[in-house]
Tab-separated table of C-alpha atoms (C1' of nucleotides) in Angstrom:
chain	number	residue	atom	x	y	z
A	12	MET	CA	-106.766	-188.778	72.181
A	13	LEU	CA	-108.775	-189.537	75.277
A	14	GLU	CA	-105.588	-190.344	77.144
A	15	TRP	CA	-104.369	-186.859	76.483
A	16	VAL	CA	-107.693	-185.437	77.574
A	17	GLU	CA	-107.401	-187.420	80.762
A	18	ARG	CA	-103.896	-186.158	81.320
A	19	LEU	CA	-104.950	-182.556	81.116
A	20	ALA	CA	-108.053	-183.225	83.189
A	21	LYS	CA	-106.044	-184.915	85.873
A	22	TYR	CA	-103.684	-182.016	85.965
A	23	CYS	CA	-106.503	-179.526	86.328
A	24	ALA	CA	-108.098	-181.578	89.063
A	25	ASP	CA	-104.927	-182.242	91.028
A	26	GLN	CA	-103.253	-178.877	90.733
A	27	ASP	CA	-106.018	-176.374	90.342
A	28	GLY	CA	-108.943	-177.994	92.093
A	29	VAL	CA	-111.001	-177.952	88.931
A	30	PRO	CA	-113.655	-180.697	88.891
A	31	LEU	CA	-112.403	-183.668	86.949
A	32	ILE	CA	-115.208	-183.514	84.436
A	33	ALA	CA	-114.651	-179.841	83.780
A	34	GLY	CA	-111.060	-180.721	83.009
A	35	ARG	CA	-112.178	-183.434	80.613
A	36	VAL	CA	-114.535	-181.057	78.881
A	37	LEU	CA	-111.755	-178.566	78.524
A	38	GLY	CA	-109.357	-181.159	77.199
A	39	TRP	CA	-111.880	-182.478	74.760
A	40	LEU	CA	-112.762	-179.040	73.469
A	41	MET	CA	-109.094	-178.326	72.844
A	42	ILE	CA	-108.728	-181.078	70.288
A	43	CYS	CA	-112.151	-182.131	69.081
A	44	ASP	CA	-113.337	-181.811	65.526
A	45	PRO	CA	-115.230	-179.654	64.888
A	46	PRO	CA	-114.131	-177.214	67.573
A	47	GLU	CA	-117.692	-176.379	68.562
A	48	GLN	CA	-119.771	-179.129	70.080
A	49	SER	CA	-123.107	-179.564	71.765
A	50	ALA	CA	-123.365	-180.609	75.374
A	51	GLN	CA	-124.648	-183.976	74.252
A	52	GLN	CA	-121.701	-184.543	71.956
A	53	ILE	CA	-119.258	-183.728	74.708
A	54	ALA	CA	-121.103	-185.922	77.188
A	55	THR	CA	-120.880	-188.856	74.824
A	56	ALA	CA	-117.261	-188.197	73.987
A	57	ILE	CA	-115.978	-188.079	77.527
A	58	GLY	CA	-118.525	-190.412	79.063
A	59	ALA	CA	-120.242	-188.155	81.543
A	60	SER	CA	-123.869	-187.567	82.350
A	61	ARG	CA	-125.788	-184.881	80.592
A	62	ALA	CA	-126.560	-183.229	83.924
A	63	SER	CA	-122.924	-183.072	84.859
A	64	LEU	CA	-122.164	-181.414	81.562
A	65	SER	CA	-124.676	-178.729	82.333
A	66	THR	CA	-123.014	-177.949	85.638
A	67	ASN	CA	-119.500	-178.002	84.330
A	68	LEU	CA	-120.192	-176.086	81.169
A	69	ARG	CA	-121.769	-173.382	83.266
A	70	LEU	CA	-118.672	-173.351	85.410
A	71	LEU	CA	-116.350	-173.135	82.441
A	72	SER	CA	-118.416	-170.395	80.865
A	73	SER	CA	-118.572	-168.369	84.030
A	74	VAL	CA	-114.805	-168.221	84.263
A	75	GLY	CA	-114.578	-167.357	80.591
A	76	PHE	CA	-113.083	-170.623	79.478
A	77	VAL	CA	-115.630	-171.671	76.943
A	78	ARG	CA	-117.753	-169.583	74.672
A	79	VAL	CA	-121.374	-170.344	73.961
A	80	LEU	CA	-122.472	-170.377	70.340
A	81	THR	CA	-125.829	-170.742	68.681
A	82	LYS	CA	-126.146	-171.717	65.072
A	83	PRO	CA	-128.762	-170.119	62.814
A	84	ALA	CA	-131.187	-172.903	62.036
A	85	SER	CA	-130.514	-174.989	65.104
A	86	ARG	CA	-131.843	-174.747	68.589
A	87	THR	CA	-128.990	-176.589	70.214
A	88	VAL	CA	-126.285	-174.639	71.920
A	89	PHE	CA	-122.683	-175.193	71.003
A	90	TYR	CA	-119.618	-174.709	73.075
A	91	ARG	CA	-116.037	-174.058	72.173
A	92	VAL	CA	-112.940	-173.031	74.022
A	93	ASP	CA	-112.391	-169.362	73.945
A	94	ASP	CA	-109.335	-168.429	71.922
A	95	ASP	CA	-107.768	-166.577	74.794
A	96	ALA	CA	-108.742	-169.163	77.378
A	97	TRP	CA	-105.197	-169.996	78.343
A	98	GLU	CA	-104.100	-166.439	78.287
A	99	LYS	CA	-106.718	-165.851	80.936
A	100	VAL	CA	-105.373	-168.738	82.951
A	101	VAL	CA	-101.926	-167.239	82.930
A	102	GLN	CA	-103.233	-163.809	83.773
A	103	ARG	CA	-105.305	-165.227	86.564
A	104	GLN	CA	-102.340	-166.994	88.045
A	105	ILE	CA	-100.237	-163.880	87.852
A	106	ALA	CA	-103.004	-161.871	89.452
A	107	SER	CA	-103.251	-164.462	92.160
A	108	LEU	CA	-99.594	-164.098	92.985
A	109	ALA	CA	-99.980	-160.349	93.040
A	110	ALA	CA	-102.838	-160.684	95.488
A	111	VAL	CA	-100.744	-162.712	97.902
A	112	GLY	CA	-98.026	-160.158	97.450
A	113	LYS	CA	-100.418	-157.479	98.554
A	114	ILE	CA	-101.521	-159.381	101.626
A	115	LEU	CA	-97.932	-159.911	102.660
A	116	HIS	CA	-97.173	-156.292	102.011
A	117	ASP	CA	-100.056	-155.288	104.252
A	118	GLY	CA	-98.716	-157.587	106.934
A	119	THR	CA	-95.297	-155.997	107.021
A	120	PRO	CA	-96.001	-153.554	109.865
A	121	LEU	CA	-97.357	-156.366	112.027
A	122	ALA	CA	-94.050	-158.189	112.036
A	123	GLY	CA	-92.154	-155.392	113.710
A	124	SER	CA	-88.855	-154.217	112.365
A	125	SER	CA	-86.289	-155.680	114.719
A	126	PRO	CA	-83.387	-157.421	112.946
A	127	ASN	CA	-84.429	-161.089	112.883
A	128	HIS	CA	-88.049	-160.203	113.150
A	129	GLY	CA	-88.952	-158.379	109.986
A	130	GLY	CA	-86.653	-160.626	107.998
A	131	ARG	CA	-89.265	-163.152	107.034
A	132	ILE	CA	-91.706	-160.727	105.603
A	133	ALA	CA	-89.068	-158.501	104.084
A	134	ALA	CA	-87.771	-161.449	102.103
A	135	ALA	CA	-91.276	-162.197	100.962
A	136	ASN	CA	-91.830	-158.657	99.809
A	137	GLU	CA	-88.601	-158.757	97.884
A	138	VAL	CA	-89.764	-161.760	95.922
A	139	PHE	CA	-93.034	-160.193	94.982
A	140	ARG	CA	-91.392	-156.951	93.974
A	141	TRP	CA	-89.138	-159.011	91.751
A	142	MET	CA	-92.140	-160.590	90.143
A	143	GLN	CA	-94.002	-157.380	89.658
A	144	GLN	CA	-90.991	-155.877	87.998
A	145	ILE	CA	-90.719	-158.764	85.601
A	146	PHE	CA	-94.253	-158.397	84.410
A	147	ASP	CA	-94.013	-154.652	84.212
A	148	ASN	CA	-91.099	-155.021	81.818
A	149	ALA	CA	-92.549	-157.923	79.903
A	150	PRO	CA	-93.540	-157.702	76.263
A	151	PRO	CA	-97.268	-157.546	75.633
A	152	LEU	CA	-99.234	-160.770	75.625
A	153	PRO	CA	-99.548	-162.492	72.251
A	154	SER	CA	-103.186	-161.553	71.827
A	155	THR	CA	-102.485	-157.933	72.627
A	156	ALA	CA	-99.579	-157.922	70.252
A	157	ARG	CA	-101.743	-159.458	67.559
A	158	ALA	CA	-104.493	-156.905	68.070
A	159	ALA	CA	-102.005	-154.053	67.867
A	160	LYS	CA	-100.528	-155.469	64.702
A	161	GLU	CA	-103.877	-155.751	62.980
A	162	SER	CA	-105.060	-152.298	63.880
A	163	GLN	CA	-101.773	-150.918	62.678
A	164	GLY	CA	-101.416	-152.688	59.349
B	1	MET	CA	-102.951	-159.369	114.088
B	2	LEU	CA	-105.182	-162.419	114.021
B	3	GLU	CA	-107.396	-160.743	111.477
B	4	TRP	CA	-104.449	-160.510	109.157
B	5	VAL	CA	-103.584	-164.131	109.806
B	6	GLU	CA	-107.135	-165.039	108.952
B	7	ARG	CA	-106.982	-163.044	105.771
B	8	LEU	CA	-103.926	-164.855	104.546
B	9	ALA	CA	-105.317	-168.198	105.685
B	10	LYS	CA	-108.561	-167.606	103.875
B	11	TYR	CA	-106.703	-166.716	100.760
B	12	CYS	CA	-104.616	-169.866	100.913
B	13	ALA	CA	-107.671	-171.993	101.528
B	14	ASP	CA	-109.835	-170.435	98.843
B	15	GLN	CA	-107.292	-169.994	96.108
B	16	ASP	CA	-104.731	-172.675	96.638
B	17	GLY	CA	-106.652	-175.424	98.376
B	18	VAL	CA	-104.380	-175.280	101.380
B	19	PRO	CA	-106.103	-176.472	104.557
B	20	LEU	CA	-107.388	-173.520	106.505
B	21	ILE	CA	-105.334	-174.337	109.566
B	22	ALA	CA	-102.149	-174.671	107.553
B	23	GLY	CA	-102.857	-171.204	106.260
B	24	ARG	CA	-103.303	-169.902	109.769
B	25	VAL	CA	-100.065	-171.494	110.876
B	26	LEU	CA	-98.315	-169.905	107.980
B	27	GLY	CA	-99.804	-166.529	108.668
B	28	TRP	CA	-98.969	-166.719	112.318
B	29	LEU	CA	-95.397	-167.749	111.667
B	30	MET	CA	-94.965	-164.782	109.349
B	31	ILE	CA	-95.546	-162.225	112.082
B	32	CYS	CA	-95.137	-163.893	115.459
B	33	ASP	CA	-92.516	-162.942	117.981
B	34	PRO	CA	-90.194	-164.724	118.326
B	35	PRO	CA	-90.139	-166.091	114.788
B	36	GLU	CA	-89.643	-169.666	115.962
B	37	GLN	CA	-92.423	-171.278	117.924
B	38	SER	CA	-93.357	-174.655	119.275
B	39	ALA	CA	-96.366	-176.519	117.989
B	40	GLN	CA	-98.105	-175.889	121.287
B	41	GLN	CA	-97.507	-172.152	121.087
B	42	ILE	CA	-98.919	-172.032	117.589
B	43	ALA	CA	-101.886	-174.148	118.559
B	44	THR	CA	-102.711	-171.766	121.367
B	45	ALA	CA	-102.175	-168.704	119.231
B	46	ILE	CA	-104.465	-169.705	116.400
B	47	GLY	CA	-106.868	-171.803	118.433
B	48	ALA	CA	-106.451	-175.193	116.843
B	49	SER	CA	-105.996	-178.634	118.307
B	50	ARG	CA	-102.560	-179.983	118.952
B	51	ALA	CA	-103.282	-182.934	116.682
B	52	SER	CA	-104.200	-180.687	113.829
B	53	LEU	CA	-100.976	-178.801	114.278
B	54	SER	CA	-99.060	-182.008	113.932
B	55	THR	CA	-100.715	-182.780	110.628
B	56	ASN	CA	-100.429	-179.323	109.205
B	57	LEU	CA	-96.890	-178.683	110.317
B	58	ARG	CA	-95.892	-181.889	108.619
B	59	LEU	CA	-97.610	-180.668	105.492
B	60	LEU	CA	-95.912	-177.310	105.610
B	61	SER	CA	-92.532	-178.884	106.242
B	62	SER	CA	-92.926	-181.365	103.429
B	63	VAL	CA	-93.474	-178.619	100.915
B	64	GLY	CA	-90.552	-176.681	102.356
B	65	PHE	CA	-92.578	-173.920	103.853
B	66	VAL	CA	-91.455	-174.153	107.419
B	67	ARG	CA	-88.138	-175.189	108.812
B	68	VAL	CA	-87.798	-177.375	111.872
B	69	LEU	CA	-85.436	-176.208	114.596
B	70	THR	CA	-84.246	-177.806	117.781
B	71	LYS	CA	-82.737	-175.801	120.568
B	72	PRO	CA	-79.768	-177.087	122.567
B	73	ALA	CA	-81.154	-177.754	126.018
B	74	SER	CA	-84.754	-178.264	125.015
B	75	ARG	CA	-86.580	-181.250	123.695
B	76	THR	CA	-89.363	-179.330	122.073
B	77	VAL	CA	-89.215	-178.729	118.391
B	78	PHE	CA	-89.551	-175.249	117.030
B	79	TYR	CA	-90.874	-174.167	113.702
B	80	ARG	CA	-90.302	-171.094	111.648
B	81	VAL	CA	-91.057	-170.034	108.140
B	82	ASP	CA	-88.265	-170.708	105.807
B	83	ASP	CA	-86.712	-167.512	104.528
B	84	ASP	CA	-87.270	-168.452	100.929
B	85	ALA	CA	-90.726	-169.841	101.531
B	86	TRP	CA	-92.446	-167.378	99.267
B	87	GLU	CA	-89.824	-167.599	96.647
B	88	LYS	CA	-90.663	-171.271	96.483
B	89	VAL	CA	-94.332	-170.443	96.131
B	90	VAL	CA	-93.627	-168.236	93.182
B	91	GLN	CA	-91.324	-170.786	91.619
B	92	ARG	CA	-93.871	-173.493	92.151
B	93	GLN	CA	-96.582	-171.485	90.485
B	94	ILE	CA	-94.347	-170.725	87.551
B	95	ALA	CA	-93.416	-174.372	87.281
B	96	SER	CA	-97.061	-175.259	87.372
B	97	LEU	CA	-97.789	-173.016	84.434
B	98	ALA	CA	-94.874	-174.512	82.582
B	99	ALA	CA	-96.274	-177.981	83.188
B	100	VAL	CA	-99.607	-177.064	81.654
B	101	GLY	CA	-97.719	-175.523	78.810
B	102	LYS	CA	-96.014	-178.810	78.199
B	103	ILE	CA	-99.234	-180.772	78.233
B	104	LEU	CA	-100.767	-178.407	75.722
B	105	HIS	CA	-97.676	-178.584	73.603
B	106	ASP	CA	-97.898	-182.367	73.602
B	107	GLY	CA	-101.501	-182.110	72.536
B	108	THR	CA	-100.805	-180.000	69.487
B	109	PRO	CA	-100.583	-182.866	66.985
B	110	LEU	CA	-103.920	-184.253	68.185
B	111	ALA	CA	-105.763	-181.145	67.139
B	112	GLY	CA	-104.930	-181.471	63.492
B	113	SER	CA	-103.629	-178.534	61.533
B	114	SER	CA	-106.555	-177.407	59.461
B	115	PRO	CA	-107.202	-173.649	59.610
B	116	ASN	CA	-109.823	-173.287	62.334
B	117	HIS	CA	-108.814	-176.514	63.920
B	118	GLY	CA	-105.342	-176.009	65.254
B	119	GLY	CA	-106.165	-172.435	66.171
B	120	ARG	CA	-107.159	-173.120	69.726
B	121	ILE	CA	-104.079	-174.982	70.680
B	122	ALA	CA	-101.773	-172.797	68.669
B	123	ALA	CA	-103.008	-169.768	70.590
B	124	ALA	CA	-102.402	-171.623	73.820
B	125	ASN	CA	-98.874	-172.513	72.838
B	126	GLU	CA	-98.199	-168.925	71.966
B	127	VAL	CA	-99.134	-167.790	75.434
B	128	PHE	CA	-96.887	-170.284	77.109
B	129	ARG	CA	-93.991	-169.478	74.838
B	130	TRP	CA	-94.503	-165.855	75.811
B	131	MET	CA	-94.307	-166.795	79.450
B	132	GLN	CA	-91.280	-168.964	79.094
B	133	GLN	CA	-89.511	-166.187	77.305
B	134	ILE	CA	-90.259	-163.725	80.053
B	135	PHE	CA	-88.772	-165.913	82.712
B	136	ASP	CA	-85.788	-166.798	80.595
B	137	ASN	CA	-84.974	-163.113	80.297
B	138	ALA	CA	-85.825	-162.245	83.865
B	139	PRO	CA	-83.254	-161.050	86.364
B	140	PRO	CA	-82.239	-163.612	88.956
B	141	LEU	CA	-84.436	-164.131	91.960
B	142	PRO	CA	-83.629	-161.968	94.977
B	143	SER	CA	-82.148	-164.842	96.941
B	144	THR	CA	-79.967	-165.875	94.045
B	145	ALA	CA	-78.859	-162.322	93.539
B	146	ARG	CA	-78.062	-162.019	97.215
B	147	ALA	CA	-76.049	-165.220	97.214
B	148	ALA	CA	-74.068	-164.091	94.190
B	149	LYS	CA	-73.359	-160.743	95.792
B	150	GLU	CA	-72.026	-162.293	98.970
B	151	SER	CA	-69.790	-164.796	97.279
B	152	GLN	CA	-68.419	-162.046	95.123
B	153	GLY	CA	-67.518	-159.535	97.821
C	14	DC	C1'	-85.458	-198.763	134.235
C	15	DA	C1'	-89.240	-195.701	135.641
C	16	DC	C1'	-90.903	-191.029	134.736
C	17	DA	C1'	-92.387	-187.151	132.343
C	18	DA	C1'	-92.752	-184.171	128.351
C	19	DA	C1'	-93.717	-183.697	123.603
C	20	DT	C1'	-95.309	-185.481	119.421
C	21	DT	C1'	-97.657	-188.598	116.315
C	22	DT	C1'	-101.181	-191.906	115.018
C	23	DC	C1'	-105.906	-193.539	115.056
C	24	DA	C1'	-110.856	-193.786	114.891
C	25	DG	C1'	-114.709	-191.135	114.440
C	26	DT	C1'	-117.502	-187.020	113.287
C	27	DC	C1'	-118.752	-183.534	110.346
C	28	DT	C1'	-118.641	-180.731	106.243
C	29	DT	C1'	-118.080	-180.205	101.543
C	30	DT	C1'	-118.351	-181.463	96.859
C	31	DA	C1'	-118.828	-184.179	92.531
C	32	DC	C1'	-121.857	-186.736	90.155
C	33	DT	C1'	-126.112	-188.875	88.595
C	34	DG	C1'	-131.181	-189.973	87.337
C	35	DA	C1'	-135.405	-188.077	87.194
C	36	DA	C1'	-138.314	-184.316	86.981
C	37	DA	C1'	-139.187	-179.603	85.523
C	38	DC	C1'	-138.540	-176.113	82.089
C	39	DA	C1'	-138.015	-173.326	77.625
C	40	DG	C1'	-138.409	-172.728	72.590
C	41	DG	C1'	-140.080	-174.004	68.385
C	42	DT	C1'	-143.266	-176.666	65.063
C	43	DC	C1'	-147.547	-178.695	63.700
D	18	DG	C1'	-152.654	-175.969	72.638
D	19	DA	C1'	-150.339	-180.670	72.218
D	20	DC	C1'	-145.737	-182.263	71.090
D	21	DC	C1'	-141.053	-182.658	70.154
D	22	DT	C1'	-135.953	-181.439	71.307
D	23	DG	C1'	-132.745	-179.886	74.010
D	24	DT	C1'	-131.320	-177.771	78.588
D	25	DT	C1'	-131.441	-176.878	83.464
D	26	DT	C1'	-132.681	-177.704	88.225
D	27	DC	C1'	-133.288	-180.773	92.161
D	28	DA	C1'	-132.822	-184.406	95.552
D	29	DG	C1'	-130.101	-188.001	96.788
D	30	DT	C1'	-125.815	-190.786	96.966
D	31	DA	C1'	-121.220	-191.495	97.426
D	32	DA	C1'	-116.605	-190.109	98.323
D	33	DA	C1'	-113.006	-187.043	100.081
D	34	DG	C1'	-111.005	-184.357	103.442
D	35	DA	C1'	-110.409	-181.449	107.656
D	36	DC	C1'	-110.512	-181.487	112.317
D	37	DT	C1'	-110.574	-183.341	117.017
D	38	DG	C1'	-109.972	-186.212	121.509
D	39	DA	C1'	-107.842	-190.015	123.175
D	40	DA	C1'	-104.491	-193.583	122.933
D	41	DA	C1'	-99.857	-194.878	121.581
D	42	DT	C1'	-95.180	-193.752	120.674
D	43	DT	C1'	-90.941	-191.490	120.888
D	44	DT	C1'	-87.276	-188.946	123.345
D	45	DG	C1'	-84.882	-187.296	127.024
D	46	DT	C1'	-83.936	-187.243	132.364
D	47	DG	C1'	-83.192	-188.834	137.118
DNA sequence: CACAAATTTCAGTCTTTACTGAAACAGGTC
DNA sequence: GACCTGTTTCAGTAAAGACTGAAATTTGTG
């Protein structure tokens, strides 16, 4: 349970520069029962300070990772992972690659066009064109597909 | 010229956590003439200390971003961006997504399977299956395609 | 072997960032 | 308006990391 949470958290921290605690929150919210929890509950579960939870929950909300819920007769706020949280991650990463692709594309004229000169950047552009093409031809994302299905039948 | 270098460097630093100077080196090596340069040349070009170049060139080499060259009658070492540097970036990013996918997959049993319980992680798994499928069906990378073409005729 | 050129390592400074406890704040209830 | 309950902000601490100048090391040359 908590080992798995730690595994995901560590991954987030090491690879994506996400604060460790934010990663733990995320991990916890992926598997906790019930899926929506108060800041206090999460703090207790993962062993972090209440203040830290505030910071990290704000972070996770701002990037659309967790959704904030309020229950009718309660004044505490509950948090849960957004259903399309990971879809956003993937989209973000793809967008990120596209952004680098654009920068490199913009740099092409700077590298000149002599034989062994433009080679570097030409190769780079090729890769990003390849990627773009893949995503252009890709089937719709699961959530999109699901939405289409429901509206249709 | 240097503005473009800075743009790429900033991107690397902000988005990927690459040290700013490593980003500058990378940017410079993408467009400089000639494509291979000594550490001293790079240091001068981007305005960084020689020591910092040593550190960052080692970093860039270790991740396969730049290739180290030695010229016959010279004892200085030259660096240039590897031709498939950006292909590696893309592959790395894809691999990274796959790794998260695996972690989430491993976490599936922890979330239980009750209706609104397994939903979060099931949605996540869907997204990563979608991604895997895309890359499984994708055409070969440009470099691979090129290699195949040459060996064939 | 002495030298010179080029590179790496080291110690130190400086900046950034994560985290916490304590204080301030907001929203209801009596 | 006093008083909970729960949340956010703030100031301070601690740790990590990037960068640099100077010393040490490697590598080639006469």
